[in-house]
Coordinates of C-alpha atoms in Angstrom, one line a residue:
X1 CA 147.6 52.6 152.3
X2 CA 151.1 53.3 153.5
X3 CA 153.9 50.8 152.8
X4 CA 156.9 50.5 155.1
X5 CA 160.1 48.5 154.6
X6 CA 161.8 47.6 157.8
X7 CA 165.1 49.5 158.4
X8 CA 168.1 47.8 159.8
X9 CA 168.5 49.0 163.4
X10 CA 172.3 49.5 163.0
X11 CA 171.8 51.6 159.9
X12 CA 169.1 53.6 161.8
X13 CA 171.5 54.3 164.7
X14 CA 174.3 55.3 162.3
X15 CA 171.9 57.6 160.4
X16 CA 170.8 59.2 163.6
X17 CA 174.4 59.9 164.7
X18 CA 175.3 61.3 161.3
X19 CA 172.3 63.6 161.3
X20 CA 173.0 64.7 164.9
X21 CA 176.6 65.5 164.3
X22 CA 175.9 67.3 161.1
X23 CA 173.2 69.4 162.8
X24 CA 175.5 70.3 165.7
X25 CA 178.1 71.6 163.3
X26 CA 175.6 73.5 161.2
X27 CA 173.7 75.0 164.1
X28 CA 177.0 76.2 165.6
X29 CA 177.8 77.8 162.3
X30 CA 174.4 79.5 162.2
X31 CA 174.7 80.9 165.7
X32 CA 178.3 82.1 165.0
X33 CA 177.2 83.8 161.8
X34 CA 174.1 85.4 163.4
X35 CA 176.3 86.9 166.2
X36 CA 178.7 88.2 163.5
X37 CA 175.9 89.8 161.4
X38 CA 174.5 91.5 164.5
X39 CA 177.9 93.0 165.1
X40 CA 178.1 94.1 161.5
X41 CA 174.8 95.9 161.7
X42 CA 175.1 97.3 165.1
X43 CA 177.0 100.5 164.0
X44 CA 174.2 101.2 161.5
X45 CA 171.6 101.5 164.2
X46 CA 168.9 99.5 166.1
X47 CA 166.6 99.6 163.1
X48 CA 168.9 97.4 161.0
X49 CA 169.3 95.0 163.9
X50 CA 165.6 94.8 164.3
X51 CA 165.3 94.2 160.5
X52 CA 167.8 91.3 160.8
X53 CA 165.7 89.7 163.6
X54 CA 162.6 90.1 161.5
X55 CA 164.4 88.6 158.5
X56 CA 165.0 85.5 160.6
X57 CA 161.4 85.1 161.8
X58 CA 159.1 86.2 158.9
X59 CA 160.1 83.7 156.2
X60 CA 159.4 80.8 158.5
X61 CA 155.8 82.1 159.1
X62 CA 155.1 83.2 155.5
X63 CA 156.5 80.1 153.8
X64 CA 155.0 77.5 156.2
X65 CA 152.2 76.4 153.8
X66 CA 154.6 75.9 150.9
X67 CA 157.3 74.2 153.1
X68 CA 154.8 71.7 154.5
X69 CA 153.5 70.6 151.1
X70 CA 157.0 70.3 149.7
X71 CA 158.1 68.1 152.6
X72 CA 155.0 65.9 152.3
X73 CA 155.2 65.4 148.6
X74 CA 159.0 65.1 147.8
X75 CA 161.6 62.7 149.0
X76 CA 162.7 64.2 152.3
X77 CA 166.5 63.6 152.2
X78 CA 166.6 65.3 148.8
X79 CA 164.7 68.3 150.2
X80 CA 167.2 68.6 152.9
X81 CA 170.2 68.4 150.6
X82 CA 168.9 71.0 148.2
X83 CA 167.9 73.4 150.9
X84 CA 171.3 73.1 152.6
X85 CA 173.3 73.5 149.4
X86 CA 171.2 76.6 148.7
X87 CA 172.1 78.0 152.1
X88 CA 175.7 77.4 151.4
X89 CA 175.5 79.3 148.1
X90 CA 173.6 82.2 149.7
X91 CA 176.0 82.4 152.6
X92 CA 178.9 83.2 150.4
X93 CA 177.7 86.6 149.1
X94 CA 176.2 87.3 152.5
X95 CA 179.7 87.1 153.9
X96 CA 181.3 89.1 151.1
X97 CA 178.8 92.0 150.9
X98 CA 179.1 94.4 153.8
X99 CA 176.2 96.9 153.3
X100 CA 173.2 96.7 155.7
X101 CA 170.5 96.3 152.9
X102 CA 172.3 93.3 151.2
X103 CA 172.9 91.8 154.6
X104 CA 169.2 91.8 155.6
X105 CA 167.9 90.7 152.2
X106 CA 170.4 87.8 151.8
X107 CA 169.8 86.8 155.4
X108 CA 166.0 86.7 154.6
X109 CA 166.8 84.3 151.7
X110 CA 169.0 82.2 154.0
X111 CA 166.1 82.0 156.5
X112 CA 163.7 81.1 153.8
X113 CA 165.8 78.1 152.8
X114 CA 166.3 77.3 156.5
X115 CA 162.5 77.1 156.8
X116 CA 162.6 73.8 154.9
X117 CA 165.4 72.2 157.1
X118 CA 163.7 71.9 160.5
X119 CA 160.3 70.4 159.2
X120 CA 162.2 68.0 156.9
X121 CA 164.6 66.9 159.6
X122 CA 161.7 66.4 162.1
X123 CA 159.7 64.4 159.5
X124 CA 162.7 62.2 158.7
X125 CA 163.4 61.1 162.3
X126 CA 160.5 58.6 162.6
X127 CA 161.6 57.1 159.2
X128 CA 165.0 56.5 160.7
X129 CA 164.0 55.3 164.1
X130 CA 160.5 53.7 163.6
X131 CA 157.6 54.6 165.9
X132 CA 159.1 52.9 168.9
X133 CA 162.3 54.9 168.8
X134 CA 161.0 58.3 167.9
X135 CA 161.5 59.8 171.4
X136 CA 165.1 58.7 171.4
X137 CA 165.5 60.1 167.9
X138 CA 164.2 63.5 168.8
X139 CA 166.2 63.5 172.0
X140 CA 169.4 62.8 170.0
X141 CA 168.4 65.6 167.6
X142 CA 167.9 68.0 170.5
X143 CA 171.4 67.1 171.7
X144 CA 172.9 68.2 168.4
X145 CA 170.9 71.4 168.4
X146 CA 171.8 72.2 172.0
X147 CA 175.5 71.6 171.6
X148 CA 175.5 73.7 168.4
X149 CA 173.8 76.7 170.1
X150 CA 176.1 76.5 173.1
X151 CA 179.2 76.5 171.0
X152 CA 178.1 78.8 168.2
X153 CA 177.8 82.2 170.0
X154 CA 181.2 81.8 171.6
X155 CA 182.7 80.8 168.3
X156 CA 181.0 83.7 166.5
X157 CA 182.4 86.2 168.9
X158 CA 185.9 84.8 168.7
X159 CA 185.9 84.4 164.9
X160 CA 184.5 87.9 164.5
X161 CA 187.1 89.4 166.9
X162 CA 190.0 87.6 165.3
X163 CA 189.2 87.4 161.6
X164 CA 186.1 89.7 161.1
X165 CA 182.5 89.2 160.1
X166 CA 183.3 87.9 156.7
X167 CA 185.2 84.9 158.0
X168 CA 182.5 83.9 160.5
X169 CA 179.8 84.0 157.8
X170 CA 181.9 82.1 155.3
X171 CA 182.6 79.5 158.0
X172 CA 178.8 79.1 158.2
X173 CA 178.7 78.4 154.5
X174 CA 181.1 75.6 155.1
X175 CA 178.9 74.1 157.8
X176 CA 175.9 74.0 155.5
X177 CA 178.1 72.0 153.1
X178 CA 179.1 69.7 155.9
X179 CA 175.5 69.0 156.9
X180 CA 174.5 68.5 153.2
X181 CA 177.3 66.0 153.0
X182 CA 176.1 64.3 156.1
X183 CA 172.6 64.0 154.7
X184 CA 174.0 62.5 151.5
X185 CA 175.4 59.7 153.7
X186 CA 172.0 58.8 155.2
X187 CA 170.7 55.4 154.1
X188 CA 167.1 55.9 155.0
X189 CA 164.6 57.5 152.6
X190 CA 161.2 59.1 153.5
X191 CA 159.1 58.9 150.3
X192 CA 155.6 60.2 150.8
X193 CA 152.9 58.3 149.1
X194 CA 151.8 60.3 146.0
X195 CA 148.2 58.9 146.2
X196 CA 147.9 59.9 149.8
X197 CA 149.2 63.4 149.1
X198 CA 146.8 63.8 146.2
X199 CA 143.8 62.8 148.3
X200 CA 144.7 65.0 151.3
X201 CA 145.0 68.7 150.3
X202 CA 144.4 70.1 153.8
X203 CA 146.8 72.8 155.0
X204 CA 148.8 72.4 158.1
X205 CA 146.7 74.8 160.1
X206 CA 143.5 73.0 159.3
X207 CA 145.1 69.7 160.3
X208 CA 146.3 71.2 163.5
X209 CA 142.9 72.6 164.5
X210 CA 141.2 69.3 163.6
X211 CA 143.0 67.6 166.6
X212 CA 142.0 69.1 169.9
X213 CA 145.0 67.7 171.8
X214 CA 147.5 69.0 169.2
X215 CA 145.7 72.3 168.9
X216 CA 145.7 73.0 172.7
X217 CA 149.2 71.7 173.2
X218 CA 150.7 73.7 170.3
X219 CA 149.0 76.9 171.4
X220 CA 150.0 76.3 175.0
X221 CA 153.6 75.6 174.0
X222 CA 153.6 78.8 171.9
X223 CA 152.4 80.8 174.9
X224 CA 155.1 79.2 177.0
X225 CA 157.7 80.1 174.4
X226 CA 156.5 83.7 174.2
X227 CA 156.8 83.9 178.0
X228 CA 160.3 82.3 177.9
X229 CA 161.4 85.0 175.4
X230 CA 160.5 87.6 178.0
X231 CA 163.3 86.1 180.0
X232 CA 165.8 87.0 177.3
X233 CA 165.1 90.7 177.8
X234 CA 164.4 90.7 181.5
X235 CA 167.2 88.5 182.8
X236 CA 170.0 91.0 182.3
X237 CA 168.1 93.6 184.4
X238 CA 167.4 90.9 187.0
X239 CA 170.9 89.5 187.3
X240 CA 173.0 92.6 186.8
X241 CA 170.8 95.4 188.3
X242 CA 168.9 93.5 191.0
X243 CA 171.2 90.6 191.9
X244 CA 174.5 92.4 191.4
X245 CA 175.9 89.8 188.9
X246 CA 179.0 90.5 187.0
X247 CA 179.2 89.9 183.2
X248 CA 180.8 86.5 183.8
X249 CA 178.1 85.6 186.4
X250 CA 175.4 86.6 183.9
X251 CA 177.1 84.4 181.3
X252 CA 177.1 81.6 183.8
X253 CA 173.3 81.8 184.0
X254 CA 173.1 81.3 180.2
X255 CA 175.4 78.3 180.4
X256 CA 173.4 76.8 183.3
X257 CA 170.1 77.1 181.3
X258 CA 171.7 75.6 178.2
X259 CA 173.2 72.7 180.2
X260 CA 169.8 72.1 181.8
X261 CA 168.2 72.0 178.3
X262 CA 170.7 69.4 177.2
X263 CA 169.9 67.2 180.2
X264 CA 166.1 67.7 179.8
X265 CA 166.2 66.8 176.1
X266 CA 167.5 63.3 177.0
X267 CA 165.0 62.7 179.8
X268 CA 161.8 62.0 178.0
X269 CA 162.6 58.5 176.9
X270 CA 163.3 57.7 180.5
X271 CA 160.3 59.4 182.1
X272 CA 157.6 57.1 180.6
X273 CA 155.1 59.9 180.5
X274 CA 152.4 60.3 177.8
X275 CA 153.4 63.0 175.3
X276 CA 150.5 65.2 176.4
X277 CA 151.5 65.0 180.1
X278 CA 155.2 65.5 179.1
X279 CA 154.3 68.8 177.3
X280 CA 152.5 70.0 180.4
X281 CA 155.3 69.0 182.8
X282 CA 157.8 70.7 180.6
X283 CA 155.8 74.0 180.5
X284 CA 155.4 73.7 184.3
X285 CA 159.2 73.2 184.9
X286 CA 160.1 76.0 182.4
X287 CA 157.7 78.4 184.0
X288 CA 158.8 77.6 187.5
X289 CA 162.4 78.2 186.5
X290 CA 161.6 81.6 185.0
X291 CA 159.5 82.6 188.0
X292 CA 162.1 81.3 190.4
X293 CA 164.8 83.5 188.8
X294 CA 162.4 86.4 189.4
X295 CA 162.0 85.8 193.2
X296 CA 165.5 84.3 193.9
X297 CA 167.2 86.0 196.9
X298 CA 170.6 85.4 195.5
X299 CA 172.6 84.1 192.6
X300 CA 172.9 80.5 193.7
X301 CA 169.1 80.1 193.9
X302 CA 168.7 81.9 190.6
X303 CA 171.1 79.4 189.0
X304 CA 169.2 76.5 190.5
X305 CA 166.0 78.0 189.0
X306 CA 167.7 78.4 185.7
X307 CA 168.7 74.8 185.7
X308 CA 165.1 73.7 186.3
X309 CA 163.8 76.0 183.6
X310 CA 166.4 74.7 181.2
X311 CA 165.4 71.1 181.9
X312 CA 161.8 72.0 181.2
X313 CA 162.9 73.6 178.0
X314 CA 164.8 70.5 176.9
X315 CA 161.9 68.2 177.6
X316 CA 159.5 70.5 175.7
X317 CA 161.7 70.4 172.6
X318 CA 161.4 66.6 172.4
X319 CA 157.8 66.1 173.8
X320 CA 156.2 68.4 171.2
X321 CA 157.8 66.6 168.3
X322 CA 156.9 63.2 169.7
X323 CA 153.3 64.3 170.3
X324 CA 152.9 65.5 166.6
X325 CA 154.3 62.2 165.2
X326 CA 152.2 60.1 167.6
X327 CA 148.9 61.7 166.6
X328 CA 149.3 62.1 162.9
X329 CA 150.1 59.8 160.0
X330 CA 153.5 60.4 158.4
X331 CA 152.2 61.8 155.1
X332 CA 151.1 64.9 157.2
X333 CA 154.2 65.4 159.2
X334 CA 155.7 68.0 157.0
X335 CA 152.7 70.2 157.0
X336 CA 152.3 69.9 160.8
X337 CA 155.9 70.6 161.6
X338 CA 156.0 73.6 159.2
X339 CA 152.8 75.0 160.8
X340 CA 154.0 74.5 164.4
X341 CA 157.3 76.2 163.5
X342 CA 155.4 79.2 162.2
X343 CA 153.2 79.3 165.3
X344 CA 156.3 79.2 167.6
X345 CA 158.1 81.9 165.6
X346 CA 155.1 84.1 165.8
X347 CA 155.1 83.6 169.6
X348 CA 158.8 84.5 169.7
X349 CA 158.0 87.7 167.9
X350 CA 155.1 88.5 170.2
X351 CA 157.1 87.7 173.4
X352 CA 160.0 89.9 172.2
X353 CA 157.6 92.8 171.5
X354 CA 156.0 92.5 174.9
X355 CA 159.2 92.1 176.9
X356 CA 160.4 95.7 176.9
X357 CA 157.2 97.3 178.1
X358 CA 156.7 94.5 180.6
X359 CA 160.2 95.1 182.1
X360 CA 159.6 98.9 182.1
X361 CA 156.4 98.4 184.0
X362 CA 157.3 95.6 186.5
X363 CA 161.1 95.6 186.5
X364 CA 163.2 92.6 185.7
X365 CA 162.0 90.4 188.6
X366 CA 158.4 91.2 188.2
X367 CA 158.5 90.6 184.4
X368 CA 160.1 87.2 185.0
X369 CA 157.5 86.2 187.7
X370 CA 154.7 87.2 185.3
X371 CA 156.2 85.3 182.4
X372 CA 156.9 82.2 184.6
X373 CA 153.4 82.1 186.0
X374 CA 151.9 82.4 182.5
X375 CA 153.9 79.3 181.4
X376 CA 152.9 77.4 184.5
X377 CA 149.2 78.2 183.9
X378 CA 149.6 76.7 180.4
X379 CA 150.5 73.4 181.9
X380 CA 147.2 73.2 183.8
X381 CA 145.2 74.2 180.8
X382 CA 146.8 71.6 178.6
X383 CA 146.1 68.9 181.1
X384 CA 142.5 70.0 181.8
X385 CA 141.4 70.4 178.2
X386 CA 143.1 67.3 176.8
X387 CA 142.3 64.8 179.5
X388 CA 140.3 61.9 178.2
X389 CA 140.7 62.7 174.5
X390 CA 141.2 59.5 172.5
X391 CA 143.8 58.9 169.8
X392 CA 142.5 60.0 166.4
X393 CA 140.9 57.1 164.4
X394 CA 143.2 55.7 161.8
X395 CA 146.3 57.4 162.9
X396 CA 149.5 55.5 162.2
X397 CA 151.9 57.1 164.8
X398 CA 155.3 57.9 163.6
X399 CA 155.3 55.4 160.6
X400 CA 156.7 56.9 157.5
X401 CA 154.7 56.7 154.2
X402 CA 157.6 54.8 152.7
X403 CA 160.9 54.2 154.5
X404 CA 163.7 52.5 152.6
X405 CA 167.2 51.6 153.5
X406 CA 169.4 51.8 150.5

């Protein structure tokens, strides 16, 4: 039986803002460092660049079972602080050592520690907001992530150009320390119930497959994410080669998509849709945006399609998290979030691998249309397969095992 201590709403709002601001700074640092490291490895050949990309993805997939159990058995704020301080320590030699092998190996360690941060943060949000405010909480978190990823690449390019790779990576180490300090200021604790953890040894994948709605939605989202990754490879060919865009105009497309995602991430609390329907609507909007870029007769229409796709992307980020917490008790959130993260990263790898041959076969526009229609089809499947499925018996949506304000 879970026990919950009511959290003061003012403290909850303050905690949410602290976490959001810290994440924005840290994510910006991550993006800046990643750009800098890509620039460091580029002279050593495409193989080392591919190795860096693999080092970012593989630890999240491999460590998912361990990450989920740790988050569900230990006090969550403590897990966050330890992981972030570990990242700060690893980032220092990563910045100082220039060789390609140390860069890839240290970045893999950094990614392994980062694998704990996203599930722990996602599991902590309902403890801060309570079940009623979880959509608002995830929307706020997405705002921090979005702002960080918009600012980070530009900052990385500027820092690397002015001061070199080392400065950009060491700045990232400082952002990890900033986020760890922000987490130390949080007044809410998520303390999983040891007796519940001892009696529930199921892994995250088994828990996911046991719920038809979650299983269908998560697999559908993964397919949509894999399709969206095709856009990353196909869009330059579409905008530059087929629509005649300049470098600045192509950059505008990226900005428009990012701005749409920021707007979309704030919409779910206002739409009053069920989480299952919101996931389907998000996949539909994202797919329509990608396909729209593929058939757009000119840049303005392509920008409009990108805005729509970005909105869908933003809604999806919030809706999937809200769906997980709504259908599972809090003592399972760590395992579910870790597993979903692994599934999504696998989809990113698959989409990236499929993108180049798809563009070579169909061209930039054809690849985008194919990817967009795939994401749109996912929306129909999610709705058809999950319609009429009841909430799981005994679920306690979004309520933490033990939430304390201290």
